[in-house]
Structure formats: structure tokens, C-alpha cells
Amino acid sequence: MAAKSFKLNTGADIPALGLGTWQSETGKVKEAVACALKSGYRLIDGAYCYGNEDEVGEGLAEAFASGAVKREDVFVVSKVWTTYNTRVELGLDKSLKSLGLDYVDLFLVHWPLLMNPDGDHDKFPKLPSGERDIIRDYNHVDTWKQMEKLVATGKTKAIGVSNYSKRYLEQLLPHATIVPAVNQIENHPELPQQEIVDLCREKGIHIMAYSPLGSTGGPLLTAEPVVKVAEKHGVKPSTVLLSYHVARGSTVLAKSVSPERIRANLEIINLDSEDKKTLDDYSSSLAAEGKLHRYVYPPFGVDFGFPDKS
Ligand SMILES: NC(=O)C1=CN([C@@H]2O[C@H](COP(=O)(O)OP(=O)(O)OC[C@H]3O[C@@H](n4cnc5c(N)ncnc54)[C@H](OP(=O)(O)O)[C@@H]3O)[C@@H](O)[C@H]2O)C=CC1
Ligand SMILES: O=C[C@H](O)[C@@H](O)[C@@H](O)[C@H](O)C(=O)O
């Protein structure tokens, strides 16, 4: 049977599957969260930047009130947004207030850079040129030192990072008193990121895979090798794409606001060695052709050290 959960370096369990909420429209995300929890999900992934944590909180409250789940049975994730990277406790407080919670299970550094906290917008400050207003001489390690202080407050059970390349992790780890519990990265057969996955495994950092379907519209659902494995098992391509991560020992996040797809995404199967080879060969052939595909790369204009974008 496919794993249902994994152990973090804190000793806590983290579910193998979570519901994503990026781009989940207000008006739909409350129902999505409540539906997911009532259907068996035990992890909800959110962020201040998504602008919908109030509604995520309403969905959590509805699921708690229905008796379907208790707070302690749900793993709630939030992330500090880049304009708050010098004010991480304030960022966490704002998320907790929106979510209606007194703690999250995991709080992540969303991206390793600082956008101007005194700029012209709370989340996306811009320069007169229209570019994002980024403080270029800021060291992301300073954000981590603030994150470490949060653990003692009890407002988060664990801390981690997101969008950290091998280069950035190697800058961070020598200064870390607390090793990140998680690195949340874009990950799928078109972007296997094996070098980061291997480094994280060696350091005891759990991978959370985002955009497993290729993000908006799920472009990976029609990739030929994915369809082939799905047909072999008589399952949907989405099941193959989600199961790929669980087979690699990672947690996977799938976003949907459709109750039918939320429930369908619960199906995780065991992939055998032939399936894994089919998907790995697909990754290798894309790499050889220089066609690895990163679907999420916001216009920060910063080199984050990912080999496909450096
Ligand atoms: N740390 C970070 O920087 C990032 C984190 N994330 C996290 O990871 C989560 C997942 O990644 P995300 O980029 O949203 O994309 P996903 O790869 O989860 O794909 C979501 C898209 O696929 C559709 N979809 C979902 N399930 C199915 C299905 N079974 N069949 C067909 N289509 C389906 C959704 O539409 P519909 O809703 O209509 O079903 C939506 O258009 C995010 O929501 C977020 O929580 C994502 C990106 C960056
Ligand atoms: O988590 C999802 C993504 O990282 C998202 O937060 C960013 O892409 C953001 O919309 C941006 O434009 O910088």
C-alpha cells in the first residue's frame, strides 16, 4: 500500500497528500477545504500571498464544527510572504488571524528573497519601471534566523523553506540551528529536481512537491508516458502524477476547487519499478533535449540557483 504519511525531522507525522489552495478563488475555497477534510484529506497548504486564508479558515471551521475532523488531526501549512521576510512573526500572526487558528503545523519561507516591506503594495510592491521592488542586498539566512525564533512561541510546530535550490540550501545550512523540516518545491516528471531531492534526503529535509499536475489546467495530465502508466493500472493520469511523489517518499499537494476532482485526487497507488522507469526515462529524455519544464517562475528577476534557470 502507498504510504499515507511520512516523518519529519521534528518527529511529527506529515500526510502524504495535501490540498493546495493557490489560485483557489474566494467563493470556492471554503467549500473545497471543507470537502477535502470531510473526504479524508489531512493536510491543507496555504499562504498569506494567496489572499484567501480567511476563507481557508472558514473551511477549516466548517469541517471542525461538523465533527468530521479535529484541529489536532489536520496538518495546516502557511508561508511567510516575501514582503514580510524581515517581519516573519507579524506575517505568521496575520495568517493565524485569517485562518482562525492559534498555531500552524508548518510555516515556510515562501521564496528566499526580500521584497520591499515599505514599498507601494503589501504583497507586490513595484518600482516606477514596473519591475518588482526587491531589496537586493538582503541575505535570506537572516529570514531563517527569525524563523528559528518562531518555534519557541508555539505559533508553529515546525519551520521550513520553499523554492530553495541546492545552492541556496548550501548557503543556509551552515548557519541553521534548526534544520528546515521541509523544502516545498515544484516537482513532477517534467521537473524531477533530483539534485535537490537527494540533498534534502541526505540532510533529513522532507520534500513537499507542488504543481504535480503542471499547475493551472493540469498540462501534465496528457503527457504520453503518464497516460501510458495510467492505462496500465486503469486509473486517471492525475493518480499517476500524484502517486509518483509518494513513491519517491515526498508529500504531494494537489489543488482543486471541484469536489469531484478533490475526491478523485485521494486515490494514490503503488507504482512498480516499470512505472517508475517509464516516468524517469521521460524526465531523462526531456533533460537530454533541454526541455525540462518549470511552470511556476514568478518575475522576481532573481537567480535562485535552479539549474534549469541559472
Ligand atoms: N511554494 C510555492 O511557491 C508553491 C506552492 N504551490 C502549492 O501547491 C499546490 C498545487 O500546485 P498548483 O500550482 O496549484 O497546481 P496543480 O499541479 O495542483 O494543478 C492544479 C490545476 O489542475 C486542475 N486539477 C486538479 N485536479 C485535477 C484532476 N484530477 N483532473 C483534472 N484537472 C485537475 C485544477 O483545476 P480545478 O481547481 O478546477 O480542479 C487546476 O487547474 C498549490 O495550490 C499550492 O498550495 C504551488 C505553486 C507554488
Ligand atoms: O505559491 C505559489 C507561487 O509561489 C505564488 O505565490 C507566486 O507565483 C506569486 O503568485 C508571485 O507572483 O510571486
Coordinates of C-alpha atoms and ligand atoms in Angstrom, one line a residue:
M1 CA 0.0 0.0 0.0
A2 CA 1.2 3.5 -0.8
A3 CA 2.4 5.5 2.3
K4 CA -0.2 7.6 4.0
S5 CA 2.3 9.8 5.9
F6 CA 5.9 10.5 6.4
K7 CA 8.1 11.5 9.4
L8 CA 9.5 15.0 9.7
N9 CA 12.9 15.7 11.4
T10 CA 10.8 17.1 14.3
G11 CA 9.4 13.7 14.9
A12 CA 5.9 14.8 13.7
D13 CA 4.0 13.0 11.0
I14 CA 3.1 14.7 7.8
P15 CA 0.4 13.4 5.5
A16 CA 1.5 12.1 2.1
L17 CA -1.2 14.1 0.3
G18 CA -2.4 17.7 0.8
L19 CA -4.9 20.1 -0.8
G20 CA -3.3 23.1 -2.4
T21 CA -5.1 26.5 -2.3
W22 CA -3.1 28.7 -4.6
Q23 CA -5.4 30.4 -7.2
S24 CA -8.4 28.8 -5.4
E25 CA -10.9 31.5 -5.9
T26 CA -12.7 33.1 -3.0
G27 CA -16.2 31.9 -3.1
K28 CA -15.0 28.4 -3.8
V29 CA -12.1 27.7 -1.5
K30 CA -14.2 27.4 1.7
E31 CA -16.2 24.5 0.2
A32 CA -13.0 23.0 -1.3
V33 CA -11.3 22.9 2.1
A34 CA -14.3 21.6 3.9
C35 CA -15.0 19.0 1.2
A36 CA -11.3 17.8 1.3
L37 CA -11.3 17.4 5.1
K38 CA -14.7 15.6 5.1
S39 CA -13.4 13.3 2.3
G40 CA -10.2 12.3 4.1
Y41 CA -7.5 14.9 3.4
R42 CA -5.5 15.8 6.5
L43 CA -3.2 18.5 5.1
I44 CA -4.1 21.9 3.8
D45 CA -1.5 24.0 2.1
G46 CA -1.9 27.8 2.1
A47 CA 0.0 31.0 2.2
Y48 CA -0.6 34.7 3.0
C49 CA 0.2 35.6 -0.6
Y50 CA -2.7 33.5 -1.8
G51 CA -5.1 36.1 -0.4
N52 CA -7.7 33.5 0.6
E53 CA -6.6 32.4 4.1
D54 CA -9.8 33.9 5.6
E55 CA -11.8 31.5 3.5
V56 CA -9.5 28.6 4.1
G57 CA -10.1 29.3 7.8
E58 CA -13.8 29.2 7.2
G59 CA -13.5 25.8 5.5
L60 CA -11.4 24.5 8.5
A61 CA -14.0 25.8 10.9
E62 CA -16.8 24.2 9.0
A63 CA -15.0 20.8 9.0
F64 CA -14.3 21.1 12.7
A65 CA -17.9 22.1 13.5
S66 CA -19.2 19.1 11.5
G67 CA -17.3 16.8 13.7
A68 CA -15.5 15.3 10.6
V69 CA -12.1 16.2 12.0
K70 CA -10.5 17.8 15.0
R71 CA -7.8 20.5 14.8
E72 CA -5.1 18.2 16.1
D73 CA -5.8 15.8 13.2
V74 CA -5.2 18.3 10.5
F75 CA -1.8 19.5 9.3
V76 CA -2.1 23.1 8.3
V77 CA 0.7 24.8 6.3
S78 CA 1.2 28.5 5.8
K79 CA 4.1 30.6 4.4
V80 CA 5.6 34.0 5.1
W81 CA 5.4 36.2 2.0
T82 CA 8.5 38.0 0.7
T83 CA 7.4 41.4 1.9
Y84 CA 7.4 40.0 5.4
N85 CA 10.8 38.3 5.3
T86 CA 12.2 40.8 7.8
R87 CA 9.0 40.5 9.9
V88 CA 8.2 36.8 10.0
E89 CA 6.3 36.8 13.3
L90 CA 4.0 39.5 12.0
G91 CA 3.5 37.5 8.8
L92 CA 2.6 34.4 10.9
D93 CA 0.3 36.4 13.1
K94 CA -1.6 37.7 10.1
S95 CA -2.0 34.2 8.7
L96 CA -3.1 32.8 12.0
K97 CA -5.7 35.6 12.4
S98 CA -7.1 34.9 9.0
L99 CA -7.1 31.1 9.5
G100 CA -8.8 31.5 12.9
L101 CA -6.1 29.2 14.4
D102 CA -3.6 29.6 17.3
Y103 CA -0.9 27.6 15.6
V104 CA 0.0 26.1 12.2
D105 CA 1.8 22.8 11.8
L106 CA 4.3 24.1 9.4
F107 CA 5.4 27.6 8.5
L108 CA 7.6 28.1 5.4
V109 CA 9.8 30.8 3.9
H110 CA 7.8 31.1 0.6
W111 CA 10.7 32.4 -1.5
P112 CA 14.3 33.3 -0.5
L113 CA 14.4 37.0 -1.2
L114 CA 13.1 40.2 0.3
M115 CA 10.5 42.4 -1.5
N116 CA 10.4 46.0 -0.1
P117 CA 8.4 45.9 3.1
D118 CA 7.9 49.7 2.8
G119 CA 7.0 49.6 -0.9
D120 CA 3.8 50.7 -2.7
H121 CA 1.9 47.4 -2.1
D122 CA 1.6 44.9 0.8
K123 CA 2.4 41.9 -1.4
F124 CA 3.6 43.0 -4.8
P125 CA 5.5 46.4 -4.5
K126 CA 6.7 47.7 -7.8
L127 CA 9.3 50.2 -8.9
P128 CA 8.3 53.0 -11.3
S129 CA 9.8 50.8 -14.1
G130 CA 7.1 48.2 -13.3
E131 CA 9.6 45.7 -12.0
R132 CA 9.1 44.1 -8.6
D133 CA 10.6 46.2 -5.8
I134 CA 13.3 43.8 -4.4
I135 CA 15.8 44.6 -1.8
R136 CA 18.9 43.2 -3.5
D137 CA 21.4 43.3 -0.7
Y138 CA 19.3 41.2 1.7
N139 CA 20.6 37.8 2.9
H140 CA 17.9 35.1 3.0
V141 CA 19.8 33.5 6.0
D142 CA 18.5 36.4 8.1
T143 CA 14.9 35.4 7.5
W144 CA 15.8 31.8 8.6
K145 CA 17.3 33.2 11.9
Q146 CA 13.9 34.8 12.5
M147 CA 12.0 31.7 11.6
E148 CA 14.0 29.7 14.2
K149 CA 12.8 32.1 16.9
L150 CA 9.2 31.3 16.0
V151 CA 9.3 27.7 17.2
A152 CA 9.6 28.7 20.9
T153 CA 6.4 30.8 20.5
G154 CA 4.3 27.7 19.9
K155 CA 2.6 29.5 16.9
T156 CA 4.1 27.0 14.6
K157 CA 5.0 23.4 15.3
A158 CA 7.7 23.2 12.6
I159 CA 9.5 25.6 10.2
G160 CA 10.8 25.0 6.7
V161 CA 11.6 26.6 3.4
S162 CA 10.2 26.7 -0.1
N163 CA 11.7 27.2 -3.5
Y164 CA 15.2 26.5 -2.2
S165 CA 17.7 25.3 -4.7
K166 CA 20.7 23.2 -3.8
R167 CA 22.8 26.4 -3.9
Y168 CA 20.5 28.3 -1.5
L169 CA 20.3 25.3 0.8
E170 CA 24.1 25.1 0.9
Q171 CA 24.2 28.8 1.9
L172 CA 21.6 28.3 4.6
L173 CA 22.5 25.0 6.3
P174 CA 25.9 26.0 7.8
H175 CA 24.1 28.8 9.7
A176 CA 21.0 26.9 10.7
T177 CA 20.5 25.9 14.3
I178 CA 17.3 24.3 13.2
V179 CA 17.5 22.3 10.0
P180 CA 14.4 23.0 7.9
A181 CA 11.8 20.3 8.3
V182 CA 10.6 20.7 4.7
N183 CA 11.6 22.2 1.3
Q184 CA 8.5 22.8 -0.8
I185 CA 9.4 22.8 -4.5
E186 CA 7.9 22.5 -7.9
N187 CA 8.3 18.8 -8.8
H188 CA 6.9 16.4 -11.4
P189 CA 8.2 14.2 -14.2
E190 CA 9.0 17.3 -16.3
L191 CA 11.0 18.8 -13.4
P192 CA 12.4 16.0 -11.2
Q193 CA 14.9 18.2 -9.4
Q194 CA 16.8 15.1 -8.4
E195 CA 19.8 17.1 -7.1
I196 CA 17.6 18.9 -4.5
V197 CA 15.6 15.8 -3.6
D198 CA 18.9 13.9 -3.0
L199 CA 20.4 16.7 -0.9
C200 CA 17.3 17.1 1.2
R201 CA 17.1 13.4 1.8
E202 CA 20.7 13.4 3.0
K203 CA 20.0 16.3 5.3
G204 CA 16.7 15.0 6.7
I205 CA 14.6 17.6 4.9
H206 CA 11.2 16.4 3.7
I207 CA 10.2 17.3 0.2
M208 CA 6.7 18.7 -0.5
A209 CA 6.0 18.6 -4.2
Y210 CA 4.0 21.4 -5.7
S211 CA 2.3 21.8 -9.1
P212 CA 2.3 18.0 -9.6
L213 CA -0.2 18.3 -12.4
G214 CA 1.8 21.1 -14.1
S215 CA -0.2 23.8 -12.3
T216 CA -3.1 25.7 -14.0
G217 CA -5.1 23.5 -16.2
G218 CA -3.0 20.4 -15.4
P219 CA -0.9 20.3 -18.6
L220 CA 0.9 17.1 -17.5
L221 CA -2.3 15.1 -17.5
T222 CA -1.9 14.4 -21.2
A223 CA 1.8 13.6 -21.3
E224 CA 2.1 10.3 -23.1
P225 CA 4.2 8.4 -20.6
V226 CA 1.8 9.4 -17.8
V227 CA -1.2 8.3 -19.8
K228 CA 0.6 5.0 -20.6
V229 CA 1.2 4.2 -16.9
A230 CA -2.4 5.3 -16.1
E231 CA -3.8 3.0 -18.7
K232 CA -1.8 0.1 -17.4
H233 CA -3.3 0.5 -13.9
G234 CA -6.8 1.5 -15.1
V235 CA -6.5 4.8 -13.2
K236 CA -6.6 8.5 -14.1
P237 CA -3.4 10.3 -15.2
S238 CA -3.8 12.5 -12.1
T239 CA -3.5 9.4 -9.9
V240 CA -0.2 8.6 -11.6
L241 CA 1.2 12.1 -11.2
L242 CA 0.3 12.2 -7.5
S243 CA 1.5 8.7 -6.8
Y244 CA 4.9 9.5 -8.4
H245 CA 5.8 11.6 -5.4
V246 CA 4.6 9.3 -2.7
A247 CA 6.7 6.6 -4.4
R248 CA 9.7 9.0 -4.0
G249 CA 9.0 9.5 -0.3
S250 CA 7.6 13.0 -0.8
T251 CA 4.4 14.7 0.2
V252 CA 2.3 15.9 -2.8
L253 CA 0.0 18.9 -3.0
A254 CA -2.9 18.9 -5.5
K255 CA -5.0 22.0 -5.9
S256 CA -8.6 21.7 -6.9
V257 CA -11.8 23.6 -6.2
S258 CA -14.0 20.9 -7.8
P259 CA -15.5 18.5 -5.2
E260 CA -15.3 15.7 -7.7
R261 CA -11.6 16.2 -8.5
I262 CA -10.8 16.8 -4.9
R263 CA -12.2 13.3 -4.1
A264 CA -10.6 11.7 -7.2
N265 CA -7.2 13.0 -6.2
L266 CA -7.4 11.0 -3.0
E267 CA -6.5 7.9 -5.0
I268 CA -2.8 7.1 -4.6
I269 CA -1.5 3.8 -5.9
N270 CA 1.8 1.9 -5.6
L271 CA 3.9 2.5 -8.7
D272 CA 6.1 -0.5 -9.6
S273 CA 9.6 -0.4 -10.9
E274 CA 8.5 -0.5 -14.5
D275 CA 6.2 2.6 -14.0
K276 CA 9.0 4.5 -12.2
K277 CA 11.3 3.7 -15.1
T278 CA 8.8 4.9 -17.6
L279 CA 8.5 8.2 -15.8
D280 CA 12.2 8.5 -15.0
D281 CA 13.0 7.8 -18.7
Y282 CA 10.6 10.6 -19.6
S283 CA 12.4 13.0 -17.3
S284 CA 15.8 11.9 -18.7
S285 CA 14.8 12.4 -22.3
L286 CA 13.4 15.9 -21.5
A287 CA 16.7 16.7 -19.7
A288 CA 18.8 15.5 -22.6
E289 CA 16.8 17.7 -25.0
G290 CA 16.9 20.7 -22.7
K291 CA 13.1 20.5 -22.4
L292 CA 12.6 20.3 -18.6
H293 CA 9.6 22.5 -17.8
R294 CA 9.2 24.8 -14.8
Y295 CA 5.7 26.0 -14.8
V296 CA 6.0 28.4 -11.8
Y297 CA 8.7 31.0 -12.0
P298 CA 7.4 34.4 -10.9
P299 CA 9.0 37.5 -12.4
F300 CA 11.3 38.4 -9.5
G301 CA 14.3 38.8 -11.7
V302 CA 16.5 36.9 -9.2
D303 CA 18.7 33.9 -9.9
F304 CA 17.5 31.3 -7.4
G305 CA 20.2 28.8 -8.5
F306 CA 17.9 26.2 -10.2
P307 CA 20.0 24.5 -12.9
D308 CA 17.2 24.9 -15.5
K309 CA 17.0 28.7 -14.8
S310 CA 20.5 29.7 -13.8
Ligands
LIG1 N1 5.5 27.1 -2.6 C1 5.2 27.6 -3.7 O1 5.8 28.6 -4.3 C2 4.1 27.0 -4.5 C3 3.2 26.2 -3.8 N2 2.2 25.6 -4.5 C4 1.2 24.8 -3.7 O2 1.0 23.5 -4.4 C5 -0.4 23.5 -4.8 C6 -0.6 22.7 -6.1 O3 0.0 23.3 -7.2 P1 -0.7 24.1 -8.3 O4 0.2 25.0 -8.9 O5 -1.9 24.7 -7.7 O6 -1.2 23.1 -9.4 P2 -1.6 21.6 -9.6 O7 -0.5 20.9 -10.3 O8 -2.2 21.0 -8.3 O9 -2.8 21.7 -10.7 C7 -3.9 22.4 -10.4 C8 -4.8 22.5 -11.7 O10 -5.2 21.2 -12.1 C9 -6.6 21.1 -12.0 N3 -6.9 19.8 -11.5 C10 -6.8 19.4 -10.2 N4 -7.1 18.0 -10.1 C11 -7.5 17.6 -11.3 C12 -7.9 16.4 -11.8 N5 -8.0 15.3 -11.1 N6 -8.1 16.3 -13.1 C13 -8.0 17.4 -14.0 N7 -7.6 18.6 -13.5 C14 -7.3 18.7 -12.2 C15 -7.1 22.3 -11.2 O11 -8.4 22.7 -11.6 P3 -9.7 22.7 -10.6 O12 -9.3 23.5 -9.4 O13 -10.7 23.4 -11.5 O14 -10.0 21.3 -10.4 C16 -6.0 23.3 -11.5 O15 -6.3 24.0 -12.8 C17 -0.8 24.9 -4.8 O16 -2.2 25.1 -4.8 C18 -0.1 25.5 -3.6 O17 -0.8 25.1 -2.4 C19 2.0 25.8 -5.9 C20 2.9 26.6 -6.6 C21 4.0 27.3 -5.9
LIG2 O1 2.9 29.5 -4.1 C1 2.7 29.9 -5.3 C2 3.5 30.8 -6.0 O2 4.8 30.8 -5.5 C3 3.0 32.2 -6.0 O3 2.9 32.6 -4.6 C4 3.8 33.2 -6.7 O4 3.9 32.7 -8.0 C5 3.2 34.5 -6.7 O5 1.9 34.5 -7.3 C6 4.1 35.5 -7.4 O6 3.6 36.0 -8.4 O7 5.2 35.7 -7.0

